[in-house]
Amino acid sequence: MTLRIGVIGTGAIGEDHIRRITNTLSGAKIVAVTDVNVEQAKAVIKNQKLDAKLYESGHGLIQAKEVDVILVTSWGPTHEEFVLAAIAAGKPVFCEKPLATTAEGCARIVESEVKHGKRLVQVGFMRRYDKGYYALKDVVTAGKIGEPLIVHCAHRNPVVGDNYTTDMAITDTMIHEIDVLRWLLDDDYVSVQVVYPRKTQKASSHLRDPQIILIETAKGIRVDVEVFVNCQFGYDIQCEVVGETGIARLPEPANVLMRSEAKRSVEILTDWKKRFIESYDIELQGFIDAVNQGQPNGPSAWDGYAAAVTADACVKAQQTGEIVPVTMKQRPAFYNK
Amino acid sequence: MTLRIGVIGTGAIGEDHIRRITNTLSGAKIVAVTDVNVEQAKAVIKNQKLDAKLYESGHGLIQAKEVDVILVTSWGPTHEEFVLAAIAAGKPVFCEKPLATTAEGCARIVESEVKHGKRLVQVGFMRRYDKGYYALKDVVTAGKIGEPLIVHCAHRNPVVGDNYTTDMAITDTMIHEIDVLRWLLDDDYVSVQVVYPRKTQKASSHLRDPQIILIETAKGIRVDVEVFVNCQFGYDIQCEVVGETGIARLPEPANVLMRSEAKRSVEILTDWKKRFIESYDIELQGFIDAVNQGQPNGPSAWDGYAAAVTADACVKAQQTGEIVPVTMKQRPAFYNK
Amino acid sequence: MTLRIGVIGTGAIGEDHIRRITNTLSGAKIVAVTDVNVEQAKAVIKNQKLDAKLYESGHGLIQAKEVDVILVTSWGPTHEEFVLAAIAAGKPVFCEKPLATTAEGCARIVESEVKHGKRLVQVGFMRRYDKGYYALKDVVTAGKIGEPLIVHCAHRNPVVGDNYTTDMAITDTMIHEIDVLRWLLDDDYVSVQVVYPRKTQKASSHLRDPQIILIETAKGIRVDVEVFVNCQFGYDIQCEVVGETGIARLPEPANVLMRSEAKRSVEILTDWKKRFIESYDIELQGFIDAVNQGQPNGPSAWDGYAAAVTADACVKAQQTGEIVPVTMKQRPAFYNK
Amino acid sequence: MTLRIGVIGTGAIGEDHIRRITNTLSGAKIVAVTDVNVEQAKAVIKNQKLDAKLYESGHGLIQAKEVDVILVTSWGPTHEEFVLAAIAAGKPVFCEKPLATTAEGCARIVESEVKHGKRLVQVGFMRRYDKGYYALKDVVTAGKIGEPLIVHCAHRNPVVGDNYTTDMAITDTMIHEIDVLRWLLDDDYVSVQVVYPRKTQKASSHLRDPQIILIETAKGIRVDVEVFVNCQFGYDIQCEVVGETGIARLPEPANVLMRSEAKRSVEILTDWKKRFIESYDIELQGFIDAVNQGQPNGPSAWDGYAAAVTADACVKAQQTGEIVPVTMKQRPAFYNK
Ligand SMILES: NC(=O)c1ccc[n+]([C@@H]2O[C@H](COP(=O)([O-])OP(=O)(O)OC[C@H]3O[C@@H](n4cnc5c(N)ncnc54)[C@H](O)[C@@H]3O)[C@@H](O)[C@H]2O)c1
Ligand SMILES: NC(=O)c1ccc[n+]([C@@H]2O[C@H](COP(=O)([O-])OP(=O)(O)OC[C@H]3O[C@@H](n4cnc5c(N)ncnc54)[C@H](O)[C@@H]3O)[C@@H](O)[C@H]2O)c1
Ligand SMILES: NC(=O)c1ccc[n+]([C@@H]2O[C@H](COP(=O)([O-])OP(=O)(O)OC[C@H]3O[C@@H](n4cnc5c(N)ncnc54)[C@H](O)[C@@H]3O)[C@@H](O)[C@H]2O)c1
Ligand SMILES: NC(=O)c1ccc[n+]([C@@H]2O[C@H](COP(=O)([O-])OP(=O)(O)OC[C@H]3O[C@@H](n4cnc5c(N)ncnc54)[C@H](O)[C@@H]3O)[C@@H](O)[C@H]2O)c1
């Protein structure tokens, strides 16, 4: 069956998801779109050659008969209301991160979905679909390095704009590590701490950059994440799991090995969009296939909630310099696998 | 428009292509299949949940109204007649390698396609669609290593069966290097030589293994290809281009870096099917998109002919120990880009 | 001039230094030895074919006319008295680490050397003589990565004995990072913190293993050192300096790259003695040459003191879980370069 | 016992060997020097602060009572006469490569040494003392890759002067591979062939560059050596041994791994002098120690002869384009190990 998808928000990632559903993936098509910027929505219909109806609002689109599934790619602050409406309508919904901008908002979605009684929501944490992380999880789960004890990570960006603030290092940047490491380790976080190294002169005056976030998990694993968003040299994602008998490291993206100008070298990507580009395809194809077979099975509303609670704790740790506990509600049995 | 594809030969790769067109790719569907082994065809219809008509013969399928495009994945010796029939019917045809089992057969297809006046044929040389080779060609074409002078290659297989013969090192194994290097270098071959290193004890008594094939191109580039099909350790494809100012090497597949048991290590694939698995998707999606936009633009009948002529020369070089010229007909202007 | 060296303590490293001075290095010879275990000293004289006088005590050896230079390689708790005696005798002294077992002991040596008015003491921190660290310092000093901001380190041992205690992770193991990073960064430490990851089941019950030591420097650089002494897989020393414009990593020891058994792999050393084996030669040759030209120029008594103070703070941080300041006396101008 | 060494030829490598014997190595000292350029010899005595007698000729130096051992580092064409004179005087002699400029000259030395009845001669093929080659030989000899079948090599130089001629690619450059591979494989050569790839525009008009030399050994192993002396990018030595069960590759020199400017990179040396700099120390220390214990045990006069015969065959193969046999005399039992 071909899923009929309605898209709320046809901006950068919205258009990108529309393009991949239309040209690359199989099993779904775009039948409806909406955007507060109507011109933007019209342009996307035209550029992507869609045979899709333009809706005036997200709510109208969610109610529409011909729409089976909702894709929420509008601005973060609008996500909660659209996801709640989709649940109310009993329609599966793929929501780009963040699920909601507050932990409370996420909790409301969790509650609503639990009440509905069946999974409808998937959150756009695409790193879980990256082949590298997947291979890393395979190694860990297979016990090839024994029990994991420590994880060393880095999330490095060449440069950020002046409007990037210190807390965005958590909410926009490290949020991906927050989700993917919970999944990788099959664990939960209990406390976080943030330390500030010497500041780079390349960052704007108001921004603490780099930062190191120290996390402890329920199993006692220690995670350290270096977030460095003006590192200049490239978009560089590192993840190394130290286990009882060995260490496994996230693969570097494959690239041509050069010998030239007195160097052996391999190019590092500078554009973050290319780093996980294939995982978006796998993520959405997985969502489509899972919905076709019953219900979504990717990152859940609970995962969105857990990420939000952890991010809040990290921001508090940034501000206080303290070790801050990560306190979550009881996980509804609904979300146990 | 959704292309309606008919498949001749539903064996290993036939079923695989059917699966990817049905579940993974976009813009085409399988509407007809045939196989001399009718049970095999029925099983594939069932397993892949196809809504496809079963034909008694390839020729019937080719003539069928509801079939727009032909996929030939039967045994090699049957390819020529089906490709010729598809051309006669004016239908685009994707033919797994080899295009035909003789250079003469390939020449007949070339002639027939030229007479038809428009490209219809694409040959299944999927390495051109591998991201690694693609990145390597990018580096070379961009002039990052100057003019290419030498190419060092290796094509290694862990082990082959007893029915694998010395000439199959050319016709089944090195055939992929033959095609991909012509494309990579944008060049033609002028002579070949084969030398036999000390034989591995792991090969069957009738098989010369390893072999080294030495090739000279029209531009004077020297290529050496080590073919070693009982190397034991893995499926290992190497390609290094030495240019006037630098060297570029085909990326190794990305994989987890392990530290364990007194080794830093990265797994090497042992199953050839996994090595280029993504390139099959890209190859067929590219074929579908190109046909939808007018005509195929991948490896042409001429490329299939060039590969066949070169393979013949290599086999002669195996047998004689001589330096054997590679003599091709004049390339029809039709195939110039 | 050939330096005439007297050795106090002919145990493992004592004999090793004797061997290298006798057979490998140039410009010095062993003329006197002593050990509380007289048989041990006699055996070394015999095995190393020394033409050396056996002394009854370290003090007698230090006073001896024919001895120009003292090498202290006895047990740690005896170092202080022999170094003080050598200074009193005005003789250059190379003392294996630790300079003294307490910060106060080190301070007494510093004071005594300052009073003497000329450098006599060198401490056996051999990592500064490792080519890898040397190359890393070169890169950092040359500004190739901009100002250093963060240093990520790991010090991993395959396994330790049952008598290895939690504090030895600092005093025996991380002591080398403590010294080499001060030198690498040309900086001083201001505070330390220790966090304990989930404990490996491979460690003895009384030992916290692994540990992570977090250090802040005067310039604000943040250092994290993973100490993991039962990591099973090998002796593995990592050091990565993150700077404002790039990252530089300590070279892995060069070794044969293997392709075998479905792996590309490079051996990791398991015996720590081999990891820095060349640096011992360079260290001692450097000491001999410097003494011949006037006075030692390697790690000074002040460096020994700084290491001791830092190690004390780390041990306190282990015990309290607090962030512990590193408080040093004022550096005597004597030790400025 | 301290060996008393006399040096004939105090040019570049002569002075370098003098320096290492004097300052770095142990067990020998320079007591006599000579050079046709007397000023040069005087300068070296002064710069290296030697307590050495200046001789008028090599022959006088060889006869001198106080000289135990001869070091021949004069120009190649003078080596034969000095080595023969040293044998006549019954003195051990270390002769820089080449042993003699002709195979006949080498044969005369072999004959003379055999007649003398005890090994006196060692040839300066220092690669055998490189730790990388040594580790590679270890792997091969230990059977870790099974029987060797193929060796792929490259010898690349950034650039050569205008006086570098096509045959020097053999006699000056590949001569090191010729020796070290015989040793690595414990094998002899039976035939050679040379093919010329497309010529780089960076080479002078009279020079064929790059070249590929194809060698067959007595055991049937096939060796290919790419010699490329204007490769621009660096001094790059590659050696990969393909065995029945795996592949082993000569280590790249250890160096700092950088992340900067959108690249992961490791520096490649450009100065050949640095590439094997440590092996000169080990080579000469080995010679000194072996002579002290009886007789030299490094590359023998027979090895010098074998290299000369092979080089002659390669030069003939360059000129004729033919497969040229490598024909050696019967190896005197004297040189069996
Ligand atoms: N998973 C990832 O890697 C990833 C990457 C990029 C963006 N995102 C997330 O996707 C979301 C969108 O990001 P973007 O980069 O596409 O932003 P964008 O600004 O390019 O696009 C957002 C679009 O939503 C529209 N919109 C806003 N409010 C709306 C509403 N109430 N109804 C309908 N349309 C509305 C805007 O007009 C705009 O066209 C953000 O939440 C972002 O965090 C995730
Ligand atoms: N590009 C690649 O990497 C690649 C990989 C595998 C196979 N191939 C090529 O694909 C072709 C098929 O290989 P395979 O491994 O799938 O073989 P296979 O034996 O598994 O399948 C071939 C199928 O064709 C059927 N068949 C044979 N003659 C037929 C005819 N006249 N009409 C209809 N059906 C017929 C057979 O019954 C069989 O089911 C071969 O030419 C092979 O070289 C290419
Ligand atoms: N820099 C390094 O990497 C490194 C490596 C190994 C050891 N060390 C240091 O070297 C020192 C010795 O270590 P080791 O492994 O050789 O120990 P060891 O036990 O093998 O040898 C010490 C020797 O000193 C002798 N000795 C003890 N007290 C003495 C005294 N008062 N007078 C004379 N001799 C005395 C002992 O009898 C013994 O033979 C230690 O301080 C150790 O920390 C440094
Ligand atoms: N193993 C290696 O890697 C390596 C490296 C460099 C040189 N070499 C070899 O070492 C030899 C010398 O090379 P170099 O670079 O030092 O050359 P050089 O020209 O710098 O030095 C040679 C010296 O020998 C002197 N000399 C020439 N004829 C003499 C004679 N009859 N008696 C006394 N002195 C004489 C010259 O005056 C000159 O000072 C050559 O054979 C060269 O191939 C080997």
PDB file of C-alpha atoms in Angstrom, chain C residues 22-26 131 135-136 139 144-145 245-249 251-252 254-260 278 285, chain D residues 22-26 131 135-136 139 144-145 245-249 251-252 254-260 278 285:
ATOM      1  CA  THR C  22      78.031   0.184  28.346  1.00  0.00           C
ATOM      2  CA  ASN C  23      76.951  -1.173  24.976  1.00  0.00           C
ATOM      3  CA  THR C  24      74.875   1.407  23.182  1.00  0.00           C
ATOM      4  CA  LEU C  25      75.585   4.925  24.318  1.00  0.00           C
ATOM      5  CA  SER C  26      78.758   6.875  23.981  1.00  0.00           C
ATOM      6  CA  LYS C 131      60.026  10.787  19.215  1.00  0.00           C
ATOM      7  CA  ALA C 135      56.918  15.471  17.117  1.00  0.00           C
ATOM      8  CA  LEU C 136      53.629  16.327  18.806  1.00  0.00           C
ATOM      9  CA  VAL C 139      53.417  20.611  15.877  1.00  0.00           C
ATOM     10  CA  LYS C 144      49.958  24.297  13.458  1.00  0.00           C
ATOM     11  CA  ILE C 145      46.788  23.745  15.484  1.00  0.00           C
ATOM     12  CA  THR C 245      42.368  25.410  14.323  1.00  0.00           C
ATOM     13  CA  GLY C 246      43.141  21.706  14.363  1.00  0.00           C
ATOM     14  CA  ILE C 247      43.916  18.554  16.273  1.00  0.00           C
ATOM     15  CA  ALA C 248      47.189  16.681  16.605  1.00  0.00           C
ATOM     16  CA  ARG C 249      47.505  13.138  17.849  1.00  0.00           C
ATOM     17  CA  PRO C 251      51.649   8.748  16.580  1.00  0.00           C
ATOM     18  CA  GLU C 252      50.857   5.088  17.088  1.00  0.00           C
ATOM     19  CA  ALA C 254      54.873   2.026  13.475  1.00  0.00           C
ATOM     20  CA  ASN C 255      54.140  -1.588  12.734  1.00  0.00           C
ATOM     21  CA  VAL C 256      53.424  -3.970   9.866  1.00  0.00           C
ATOM     22  CA  LEU C 257      49.933  -3.629   8.404  1.00  0.00           C
ATOM     23  CA  MET C 258      48.456  -7.089   7.983  1.00  0.00           C
ATOM     24  CA  ARG C 259      45.569  -8.337   5.890  1.00  0.00           C
ATOM     25  CA  SER C 260      44.603 -11.711   7.215  1.00  0.00           C
ATOM     26  CA  GLU C 278      64.207   4.121  22.378  1.00  0.00           C
ATOM     27  CA  GLN C 285      72.592  10.027  26.022  1.00  0.00           C
TER      28      GLN C 285
ATOM     29  CA  THR D  22      82.276   9.157  17.490  1.00  0.00           C
ATOM     30  CA  ASN D  23      79.152  10.490  19.193  1.00  0.00           C
ATOM     31  CA  THR D  24      76.443   7.898  19.086  1.00  0.00           C
ATOM     32  CA  LEU D  25      77.779   4.392  18.752  1.00  0.00           C
ATOM     33  CA  SER D  26      79.864   2.473  21.176  1.00  0.00           C
ATOM     34  CA  LYS D 131      63.041  -1.651  11.861  1.00  0.00           C
ATOM     35  CA  ALA D 135      59.407  -6.388  11.316  1.00  0.00           C
ATOM     36  CA  LEU D 136      58.169  -7.297   7.837  1.00  0.00           C
ATOM     37  CA  VAL D 139      56.090 -11.604   9.882  1.00  0.00           C
ATOM     38  CA  LYS D 144      51.987 -15.362   9.329  1.00  0.00           C
ATOM     39  CA  ILE D 145      51.033 -14.859   5.681  1.00  0.00           C
ATOM     40  CA  THR D 245      47.028 -16.617   3.540  1.00  0.00           C
ATOM     41  CA  GLY D 246      47.558 -12.896   4.021  1.00  0.00           C
ATOM     42  CA  ILE D 247      49.373  -9.717   3.119  1.00  0.00           C
ATOM     43  CA  ALA D 248      51.966  -7.786   5.077  1.00  0.00           C
ATOM     44  CA  ARG D 249      52.982  -4.217   4.364  1.00  0.00           C
ATOM     45  CA  PRO D 251      55.071   0.230   8.072  1.00  0.00           C
ATOM     46  CA  GLU D 252      54.768   3.886   7.132  1.00  0.00           C
ATOM     47  CA  ALA D 254      55.210   6.980  12.505  1.00  0.00           C
ATOM     48  CA  ASN D 255      54.095  10.583  12.520  1.00  0.00           C
ATOM     49  CA  VAL D 256      51.583  12.924  14.118  1.00  0.00           C
ATOM     50  CA  LEU D 257      48.034  12.521  12.817  1.00  0.00           C
ATOM     51  CA  MET D 258      46.596  15.943  12.098  1.00  0.00           C
ATOM     52  CA  ARG D 259      43.044  17.128  11.671  1.00  0.00           C
ATOM     53  CA  SER D 260      43.171  20.491  10.015  1.00  0.00           C
ATOM     54  CA  GLU D 278      68.158   5.089  12.337  1.00  0.00           C
ATOM     55  CA  GLN D 285      76.817  -0.731  15.500  1.00  0.00           C
TER      56      GLN D 285
END
